[in-house]
CSV table of C-alpha atoms and ligand atoms in Angstrom, one decimal:
chain,number,residue,atom,x,y,z
B,1,UNK,CA,57.1,142.9,213.0
B,2,UNK,CA,55.8,140.2,210.6
B,3,UNK,CA,52.1,139.9,209.7
B,4,UNK,CA,51.5,137.9,212.8
B,5,UNK,CA,52.4,138.8,216.3
B,6,UNK,CA,54.9,136.1,217.4
B,7,UNK,CA,54.1,135.2,220.9
B,8,UNK,CA,56.3,133.4,223.5
B,9,UNK,CA,54.8,132.1,226.8
B,10,UNK,CA,56.8,131.8,230.1
B,11,UNK,CA,54.7,129.7,232.4
B,12,UNK,CA,52.2,127.3,231.0
B,13,UNK,CA,50.3,125.9,233.9
B,14,UNK,CA,46.6,125.9,234.8
B,15,UNK,CA,45.8,129.6,233.9
B,16,UNK,CA,47.8,130.0,230.8
B,17,UNK,CA,46.4,126.8,229.2
B,18,UNK,CA,42.9,127.5,230.4
B,19,UNK,CA,42.6,131.1,229.3
B,20,UNK,CA,45.5,132.9,227.5
B,21,UNK,CA,46.5,130.2,225.1
B,22,UNK,CA,43.0,129.2,223.8
B,23,UNK,CA,42.1,132.9,223.5
B,24,UNK,CA,45.2,133.9,221.6
B,25,UNK,CA,45.6,130.7,219.5
B,26,UNK,CA,42.1,131.5,218.1
B,27,UNK,CA,43.4,134.7,216.5
B,28,UNK,CA,44.6,134.6,212.9
B,29,UNK,CA,47.1,137.4,213.6
B,30,UNK,CA,48.9,135.5,216.3
B,31,UNK,CA,51.7,132.9,215.9
B,32,UNK,CA,52.1,130.6,218.9
B,33,UNK,CA,55.8,130.7,218.5
B,34,UNK,CA,57.5,129.5,221.7
B,35,UNK,CA,56.6,128.1,225.2
B,36,UNK,CA,58.6,127.7,228.4
B,37,UNK,CA,57.6,125.7,231.5
B,38,UNK,CA,59.1,123.2,233.8
B,39,UNK,CA,58.6,119.5,233.3
B,40,UNK,CA,59.5,117.9,230.0
B,41,UNK,CA,56.3,115.8,229.7
B,42,UNK,CA,54.0,118.7,230.5
B,43,UNK,CA,56.0,121.0,228.2
B,44,UNK,CA,55.4,118.6,225.3
B,45,UNK,CA,51.7,118.3,226.1
B,46,UNK,CA,51.4,122.1,225.8
B,47,UNK,CA,53.4,122.2,222.6
B,48,UNK,CA,51.2,119.5,221.0
B,49,UNK,CA,48.0,121.0,222.2
B,50,UNK,CA,48.7,124.6,220.9
B,51,UNK,CA,51.1,123.9,218.1
B,52,UNK,CA,54.1,125.8,219.4
B,53,UNK,CA,57.1,125.4,217.1
B,54,UNK,CA,59.6,125.8,220.0
B,55,UNK,CA,59.5,124.6,223.5
B,56,UNK,CA,62.1,124.8,226.3
B,57,UNK,CA,62.4,124.7,230.1
B,58,UNK,CA,64.8,127.6,230.0
B,59,UNK,CA,63.2,131.1,229.7
B,60,UNK,CA,66.4,132.6,228.5
B,61,UNK,CA,66.5,130.2,225.6
B,62,UNK,CA,62.9,131.2,224.8
B,63,UNK,CA,63.9,134.8,224.7
B,64,UNK,CA,66.6,134.1,222.0
B,65,UNK,CA,63.8,133.0,219.6
B,66,UNK,CA,62.4,135.6,217.1
B,67,UNK,CA,59.5,137.0,219.1
B,68,UNK,CA,57.4,140.2,219.2
B,69,UNK,CA,55.9,139.7,222.6
B,70,UNK,CA,55.8,137.5,225.7
B,71,UNK,CA,53.1,136.4,228.1
B,72,UNK,CA,54.3,135.7,231.6
B,73,UNK,CA,52.1,133.3,233.6
B,74,UNK,CA,54.7,131.9,236.0
B,75,UNK,CA,54.4,132.0,239.8
B,76,UNK,CA,54.3,135.5,241.5
B,77,UNK,CA,57.8,135.5,242.7
B,78,UNK,CA,59.2,135.0,239.2
B,79,UNK,CA,57.1,137.7,237.4
B,80,UNK,CA,59.7,140.5,237.8
B,81,UNK,CA,62.6,138.4,236.5
B,82,UNK,CA,60.7,137.0,233.6
B,83,UNK,CA,59.0,140.3,232.6
B,84,UNK,CA,62.2,142.4,233.0
B,85,UNK,CA,64.2,140.0,230.8
B,86,UNK,CA,61.6,140.1,228.1
B,87,UNK,CA,61.4,143.9,228.2
B,88,UNK,CA,65.2,144.2,228.0
B,89,UNK,CA,65.0,142.1,224.8
B,90,UNK,CA,62.7,144.8,223.4
B,91,UNK,CA,59.5,142.7,223.6
B,92,UNK,CA,56.0,143.7,224.5
B,93,UNK,CA,54.9,142.0,227.8
B,94,UNK,CA,51.7,140.8,229.3
B,95,UNK,CA,52.5,139.8,232.8
B,96,UNK,CA,50.1,138.1,235.2
B,97,UNK,CA,49.0,139.6,238.4
B,98,UNK,CA,50.5,140.5,240.8
B,99,UNK,CA,52.8,142.2,238.4
B,100,UNK,CA,55.7,142.0,241.0
B,101,UNK,CA,56.0,141.5,244.7
B,102,UNK,CA,57.9,144.8,245.4
B,103,UNK,CA,57.1,148.4,244.5
B,104,UNK,CA,60.6,149.1,243.3
B,105,UNK,CA,60.4,146.1,240.9
B,106,UNK,CA,57.0,147.2,239.6
B,107,UNK,CA,58.1,150.8,238.8
B,108,UNK,CA,61.3,149.4,237.3
B,109,UNK,CA,59.2,147.5,234.7
B,110,UNK,CA,57.1,150.6,234.0
B,111,UNK,CA,60.1,152.7,233.4
B,112,UNK,CA,61.7,150.0,231.2
B,113,UNK,CA,58.6,149.6,229.1
B,114,UNK,CA,58.4,153.3,228.6
B,115,UNK,CA,62.0,153.6,227.7
B,116,UNK,CA,61.7,150.8,225.1
B,117,UNK,CA,58.3,152.1,224.0
B,118,UNK,CA,56.8,148.6,224.6
B,119,UNK,CA,53.3,147.7,225.8
B,120,UNK,CA,53.0,146.4,229.4
B,121,UNK,CA,49.6,145.0,230.4
B,122,UNK,CA,48.5,143.0,233.4
B,123,UNK,CA,45.4,140.9,232.6
B,124,UNK,CA,42.9,142.3,235.2
B,125,UNK,CA,39.6,140.9,233.6
B,126,UNK,CA,37.2,143.2,235.5
B,127,UNK,CA,38.9,146.4,234.2
B,128,UNK,CA,37.5,145.7,230.8
B,129,UNK,CA,33.8,145.3,231.8
B,130,UNK,CA,31.7,148.0,230.2
B,131,UNK,CA,30.3,149.2,233.6
B,132,UNK,CA,33.7,149.4,235.1
B,133,UNK,CA,34.9,151.5,232.1
B,134,UNK,CA,31.8,153.7,232.7
B,135,UNK,CA,32.8,154.2,236.3
B,136,UNK,CA,36.3,155.2,235.2
B,137,UNK,CA,34.9,157.7,232.7
B,138,UNK,CA,32.4,159.2,235.3
B,139,UNK,CA,35.1,159.6,238.0
B,140,UNK,CA,37.4,161.3,235.5
B,141,UNK,CA,34.5,163.6,234.6
B,142,UNK,CA,34.2,164.7,238.2
B,143,UNK,CA,31.2,162.5,239.3
B,144,UNK,CA,32.2,162.7,243.0
B,145,UNK,CA,34.4,165.8,242.9
B,146,UNK,CA,37.6,165.5,244.8
B,147,UNK,CA,38.0,161.9,246.2
B,148,UNK,CA,38.0,161.9,250.0
B,149,UNK,CA,37.3,158.3,251.1
B,150,UNK,CA,37.4,154.9,249.5
B,151,UNK,CA,36.1,151.5,250.6
B,152,UNK,CA,37.3,148.5,248.5
B,153,UNK,CA,36.3,145.0,249.5
B,154,UNK,CA,36.9,141.7,247.8
B,155,UNK,CA,36.2,138.1,248.8
B,156,UNK,CA,36.8,134.9,246.8
B,157,UNK,CA,36.0,131.1,246.9
B,158,UNK,CA,39.7,130.1,247.0
B,159,UNK,CA,40.4,128.7,250.5
B,160,UNK,CA,41.5,125.4,248.9
B,161,UNK,CA,44.1,127.2,246.7
B,162,UNK,CA,45.5,129.2,249.6
B,163,UNK,CA,45.8,126.3,252.1
B,164,UNK,CA,47.2,124.1,249.3
B,165,UNK,CA,44.4,121.5,249.4
B,166,UNK,CA,41.9,120.5,246.7
B,167,UNK,CA,43.7,122.6,244.1
B,168,UNK,CA,42.5,120.2,241.4
B,169,UNK,CA,39.0,121.5,242.0
B,170,UNK,CA,40.1,124.7,240.3
B,171,UNK,CA,41.1,122.8,237.2
B,172,UNK,CA,37.3,122.4,236.7
B,173,UNK,CA,37.6,125.8,235.1
B,174,UNK,CA,39.6,124.2,232.3
B,175,UNK,CA,43.2,124.0,231.3
B,176,UNK,CA,45.6,121.1,230.7
B,177,UNK,CA,46.8,121.0,234.4
B,178,UNK,CA,45.7,121.8,237.9
B,179,UNK,CA,47.8,124.5,239.5
B,180,UNK,CA,50.9,123.5,241.4
B,181,UNK,CA,49.9,123.9,245.0
B,182,UNK,CA,53.1,125.9,245.7
B,183,UNK,CA,52.1,128.6,243.2
B,184,UNK,CA,49.3,129.8,245.6
B,185,UNK,CA,50.1,128.3,249.0
B,186,UNK,CA,53.8,128.4,249.5
B,187,UNK,CA,55.0,131.9,250.7
B,188,UNK,CA,58.4,131.3,249.1
B,189,UNK,CA,56.8,130.9,245.7
B,190,UNK,CA,53.6,133.0,246.0
B,191,UNK,CA,55.2,135.8,248.0
B,192,UNK,CA,52.0,136.0,250.2
B,193,UNK,CA,48.4,135.0,250.2
B,194,UNK,CA,45.0,136.5,249.5
B,195,UNK,CA,46.4,140.1,249.0
B,196,UNK,CA,48.8,139.1,246.2
B,197,UNK,CA,46.5,136.4,244.8
B,198,UNK,CA,43.2,138.4,244.6
B,199,UNK,CA,43.4,141.9,246.2
B,200,UNK,CA,45.7,142.7,243.3
B,201,UNK,CA,42.4,142.5,241.2
B,202,UNK,CA,40.4,144.8,243.5
B,203,UNK,CA,43.2,147.3,243.9
B,204,UNK,CA,44.0,147.0,240.2
B,205,UNK,CA,40.3,147.9,239.5
B,206,UNK,CA,40.4,150.7,242.1
B,207,UNK,CA,43.5,152.3,240.6
B,208,UNK,CA,42.1,152.0,237.1
B,209,UNK,CA,38.8,153.9,238.0
B,210,UNK,CA,40.4,156.4,240.5
B,211,UNK,CA,43.6,158.3,239.9
B,212,UNK,CA,44.9,157.6,243.5
B,213,UNK,CA,48.3,156.6,244.8
B,214,UNK,CA,48.8,155.2,248.3
B,215,UNK,CA,51.2,157.1,250.6
B,216,UNK,CA,51.1,154.7,253.6
B,217,UNK,CA,49.3,151.6,254.9
B,218,UNK,CA,48.6,149.9,258.1
B,219,UNK,CA,47.6,146.3,257.8
B,220,UNK,CA,46.4,143.3,259.9
B,221,UNK,CA,46.5,139.9,258.2
B,222,UNK,CA,45.6,136.4,259.5
B,223,UNK,CA,46.3,132.8,258.4
B,224,UNK,CA,44.0,130.6,260.4
B,225,UNK,CA,45.0,127.3,258.8
B,226,UNK,CA,47.5,128.2,256.0
B,227,UNK,CA,51.1,129.3,255.4
B,228,UNK,CA,49.9,132.4,253.5
B,229,UNK,CA,47.3,134.8,254.8
B,230,UNK,CA,43.6,134.3,254.1
B,231,UNK,CA,42.4,137.7,255.5
B,232,UNK,CA,43.6,141.2,255.0
B,233,UNK,CA,42.4,144.4,256.7
B,234,UNK,CA,44.3,147.5,255.4
B,235,UNK,CA,43.9,151.2,256.3
B,236,UNK,CA,45.3,153.6,253.8
B,237,UNK,CA,46.3,157.3,253.6
B,238,UNK,CA,46.5,158.3,249.9
B,239,UNK,CA,48.8,161.0,248.5
B,240,UNK,CA,45.9,163.4,247.8
B,241,UNK,CA,44.9,163.3,251.5
B,242,UNK,CA,42.0,160.8,251.0
B,243,UNK,CA,41.8,157.9,253.4
B,244,UNK,CA,40.4,154.4,252.8
B,245,UNK,CA,40.0,150.8,253.7
B,246,UNK,CA,40.9,147.8,251.5
B,247,UNK,CA,39.8,144.5,252.8
B,248,UNK,CA,39.8,140.9,251.6
B,249,UNK,CA,38.7,137.3,252.5
B,250,UNK,CA,39.8,134.2,250.6
B,251,UNK,CA,37.1,132.0,252.1
B,252,UNK,CA,33.8,132.5,250.4
B,253,UNK,CA,32.0,129.1,250.6
B,254,UNK,CA,31.3,127.6,247.2
B,255,UNK,CA,29.2,127.8,245.2
B,256,UNK,CA,28.9,131.5,246.2
B,257,UNK,CA,31.1,133.6,243.9
B,258,UNK,CA,33.4,136.6,244.0
B,259,UNK,CA,32.5,139.8,245.9
B,260,UNK,CA,34.1,143.0,244.7
B,261,UNK,CA,32.5,146.2,246.1
B,262,UNK,CA,34.1,149.6,245.6
B,263,UNK,CA,32.5,152.8,247.2
B,264,UNK,CA,34.1,156.1,246.5
B,265,UNK,CA,33.1,159.3,248.4
B,266,UNK,CA,34.1,162.8,247.4
B,267,UNK,CA,33.4,166.5,247.8
B,268,UNK,CA,30.4,166.4,245.5
B,269,UNK,CA,28.9,162.9,245.9
B,270,UNK,CA,29.6,159.1,245.9
B,271,UNK,CA,30.0,156.4,243.3
B,272,UNK,CA,29.0,152.8,244.1
B,273,UNK,CA,30.5,150.0,242.0
B,274,UNK,CA,29.8,146.4,242.8
B,275,UNK,CA,30.6,143.5,240.5
B,276,UNK,CA,28.9,140.8,242.6
B,277,UNK,CA,25.5,142.5,242.6
B,278,UNK,CA,26.1,144.3,239.3
B,279,UNK,CA,25.7,147.9,240.4
B,280,UNK,CA,27.0,151.2,239.1
B,281,UNK,CA,25.4,154.3,240.7
B,282,UNK,CA,26.4,157.9,241.2
B,283,UNK,CA,24.6,160.0,243.8
B,284,UNK,CA,25.5,163.7,244.0
B,285,UNK,CA,24.9,166.5,246.6
B,286,UNK,CA,23.4,168.6,243.8
B,287,UNK,CA,20.6,165.9,243.4
B,288,UNK,CA,21.9,164.6,240.1
B,289,UNK,CA,22.1,160.8,240.0
B,290,UNK,CA,23.0,158.0,237.6
B,291,UNK,CA,22.2,154.3,237.6
B,292,UNK,CA,23.5,152.1,234.8
B,293,UNK,CA,21.0,149.4,233.7
B,294,UNK,CA,22.8,146.1,234.3
B,295,UNK,CA,21.9,142.5,234.0
B,296,UNK,CA,22.6,139.4,236.1
B,297,UNK,CA,26.0,138.1,234.9
B,298,UNK,CA,27.4,141.4,233.7
B,299,UNK,CA,29.9,141.4,236.6
B,300,UNK,CA,30.9,137.7,236.2
B,301,UNK,CA,34.7,137.3,235.9
B,302,UNK,CA,36.0,136.7,232.5
B,303,UNK,CA,39.5,137.3,231.1
B,304,UNK,CA,39.0,137.2,227.4
B,305,UNK,CA,39.4,140.9,226.6
B,306,UNK,CA,42.8,141.5,228.2
B,307,UNK,CA,44.9,139.1,226.1
B,308,UNK,CA,43.0,140.2,223.0
B,309,UNK,CA,43.6,143.8,223.9
B,310,UNK,CA,47.3,143.1,224.4
B,311,UNK,CA,47.5,141.9,220.8
B,312,UNK,CA,45.3,144.8,219.6
B,313,UNK,CA,47.6,147.3,221.3
B,314,UNK,CA,50.7,145.7,219.6
B,315,UNK,CA,49.0,145.8,216.2
B,316,UNK,CA,47.8,149.4,216.7
B,317,UNK,CA,44.1,148.3,216.6
B,318,UNK,CA,43.4,149.9,220.0
B,319,UNK,CA,45.1,152.4,222.2
B,320,UNK,CA,43.2,151.6,225.4
B,321,UNK,CA,45.2,149.7,228.1
B,322,UNK,CA,42.8,149.5,231.1
B,323,UNK,CA,45.4,147.5,233.1
B,324,UNK,CA,48.7,149.2,232.3
B,325,UNK,CA,51.9,148.6,234.1
B,326,UNK,CA,51.4,152.0,235.8
B,327,UNK,CA,48.0,150.9,237.2
B,328,UNK,CA,49.4,147.6,238.3
B,329,UNK,CA,52.4,149.3,240.0
B,330,UNK,CA,50.1,151.4,242.1
B,331,UNK,CA,48.4,148.2,243.3
B,332,UNK,CA,51.8,146.5,244.0
B,333,UNK,CA,53.2,149.5,245.9
B,334,UNK,CA,50.1,149.5,248.2
B,335,UNK,CA,50.2,145.7,248.8
B,336,UNK,CA,54.0,145.9,249.4
B,337,UNK,CA,53.5,148.5,252.1
B,338,UNK,CA,50.6,146.4,253.6
B,339,UNK,CA,52.7,143.2,253.8
B,340,UNK,CA,55.5,145.1,255.5
B,341,UNK,CA,53.1,146.7,257.9
B,342,UNK,CA,51.6,143.3,258.8
B,343,UNK,CA,55.1,142.2,259.8
B,344,UNK,CA,56.2,145.4,261.6
B,345,UNK,CA,52.9,146.1,263.3
B,346,UNK,CA,53.3,149.8,262.3
B,347,UNK,CA,52.0,151.9,259.4
B,348,UNK,CA,54.5,151.6,256.5
B,349,UNK,CA,55.2,154.2,253.9
B,350,UNK,CA,55.0,153.3,250.2
B,351,UNK,CA,58.5,153.0,248.8
S,1,NAD,N1,44.4,137.2,235.7
S,1,NAD,C1,43.7,136.2,236.2
S,1,NAD,O1,42.5,136.2,236.3
S,1,NAD,C2,44.5,135.0,236.8
S,1,NAD,C3,43.8,133.8,237.1
S,1,NAD,C4,44.5,132.7,237.6
S,1,NAD,C5,45.8,132.8,237.7
S,1,NAD,N2,46.5,133.9,237.4
S,1,NAD,C6,48.0,134.1,237.6
S,1,NAD,O2,48.6,133.2,236.7
S,1,NAD,C7,49.9,132.8,237.2
S,1,NAD,C8,50.0,131.3,237.2
S,1,NAD,O3,49.0,130.7,238.0
S,1,NAD,P1,48.6,129.1,237.7
S,1,NAD,O4,47.5,128.8,238.7
S,1,NAD,O5,48.5,128.9,236.3
S,1,NAD,O6,50.0,128.4,238.3
S,1,NAD,P2,50.6,127.0,237.8
S,1,NAD,O7,51.3,126.5,239.0
S,1,NAD,O8,49.5,126.1,237.2
S,1,NAD,O9,51.6,127.4,236.6
S,1,NAD,C9,52.8,128.0,236.8
S,1,NAD,C10,53.6,127.8,235.6
S,1,NAD,O10,54.9,128.4,235.7
S,1,NAD,C11,55.9,127.5,235.4
S,1,NAD,N3,57.2,127.8,236.0
S,1,NAD,C12,57.5,127.7,237.3
S,1,NAD,N4,58.8,128.0,237.5
S,1,NAD,C13,59.3,128.3,236.3
S,1,NAD,C14,60.6,128.7,235.9
S,1,NAD,N5,61.6,128.9,236.7
S,1,NAD,N6,60.8,129.0,234.6
S,1,NAD,C15,59.7,128.8,233.7
S,1,NAD,N7,58.5,128.5,234.1
S,1,NAD,C16,58.3,128.2,235.4
S,1,NAD,C17,55.4,126.1,235.8
S,1,NAD,O11,56.1,125.1,235.1
S,1,NAD,C18,53.9,126.3,235.3
S,1,NAD,O12,53.8,126.0,234.0
S,1,NAD,C19,49.9,133.4,238.7
S,1,NAD,O13,50.6,134.6,238.6
S,1,NAD,C20,48.5,133.6,239.0
S,1,NAD,O14,48.3,134.7,239.9
S,1,NAD,C21,45.8,135.0,236.9
């Protein structure tokens, strides 16, 4: 590797231009080397704005450039193809959520990254909040004993994105472009709705703080006025025998914000983690308790640390990946079983 990490980007729409590119372009140890997206005019706009020396509409052409790492921010259904091709080239990969649509694809990426000794990170912003890291540490230290039951609820103000209307409102968060409506609302491009779009975050957080793996899932989903689902109700049996519910709603009325509430019960106590109301508490049967002092805003979603951590990992400046491919794969395998269950009407085993 040269002094700078040479980065290529596959997918340069709303999110990449609003978050990853400004964050990474601000680093002196990063070279914005190459970018790939569809649409010649938009591609040139991104090249001009961030100073890329190479721009193409063909991701394979991008991968022929001299690069150290790739950021994949294309639509969900392309993540596996794009990330796999980059890993096969021996590049470090940060791939957007959901890492893939299918469990087998997710674990394939994990195995490939391990075999090539490359970093694989999925930018789950909440996994890097100090109180979420504290929850992970406390659970690992036995705060609740053996985990027996989990409740994990998420809700988001993204009805417009999921029904494919008013998507430009999201561009209010920044970026050169509004999202393409198909990225979020067309099942052939998005793969699914609220589960893949957002419960990837809540389950990505759950599987970071708790060393669980789903064994089977039974799901009901509904799509009142959309082609992809807005609501998800999932019951789970985990491999360690614990059971749980993971639920989601994509219809929080603006200006109310995200809800993400995780409650974990075990043989010795419970841990309560809530990003909306900023709470981390442990209550134990032996009377011991812990409450982390938090302030309003501590749980607000930001995604500045994950892209920075990706570069820090590559440069050897950190060894903590709070949203590894392995954590993301445990989220994908649960959601994959849930989507299959919603179609079959039966509990489905994780593949
Ligand atoms: N981590 C987070 O907090 C977060 C937040 C928002 C979005 N996202 C994720 O970012 C990803 C992109 O979302 P978005 O809203 O920016 O979508 P978008 O529609 O704005 O961008 C998609 C990009 O992919 C490109 N693309 C499509 N097909 C391609 C192909 N065949 N080859 C190369 N490029 C191709 C498009 O040209 C576009 O640049 C999604 O996976 C989404 O879930 C993550």
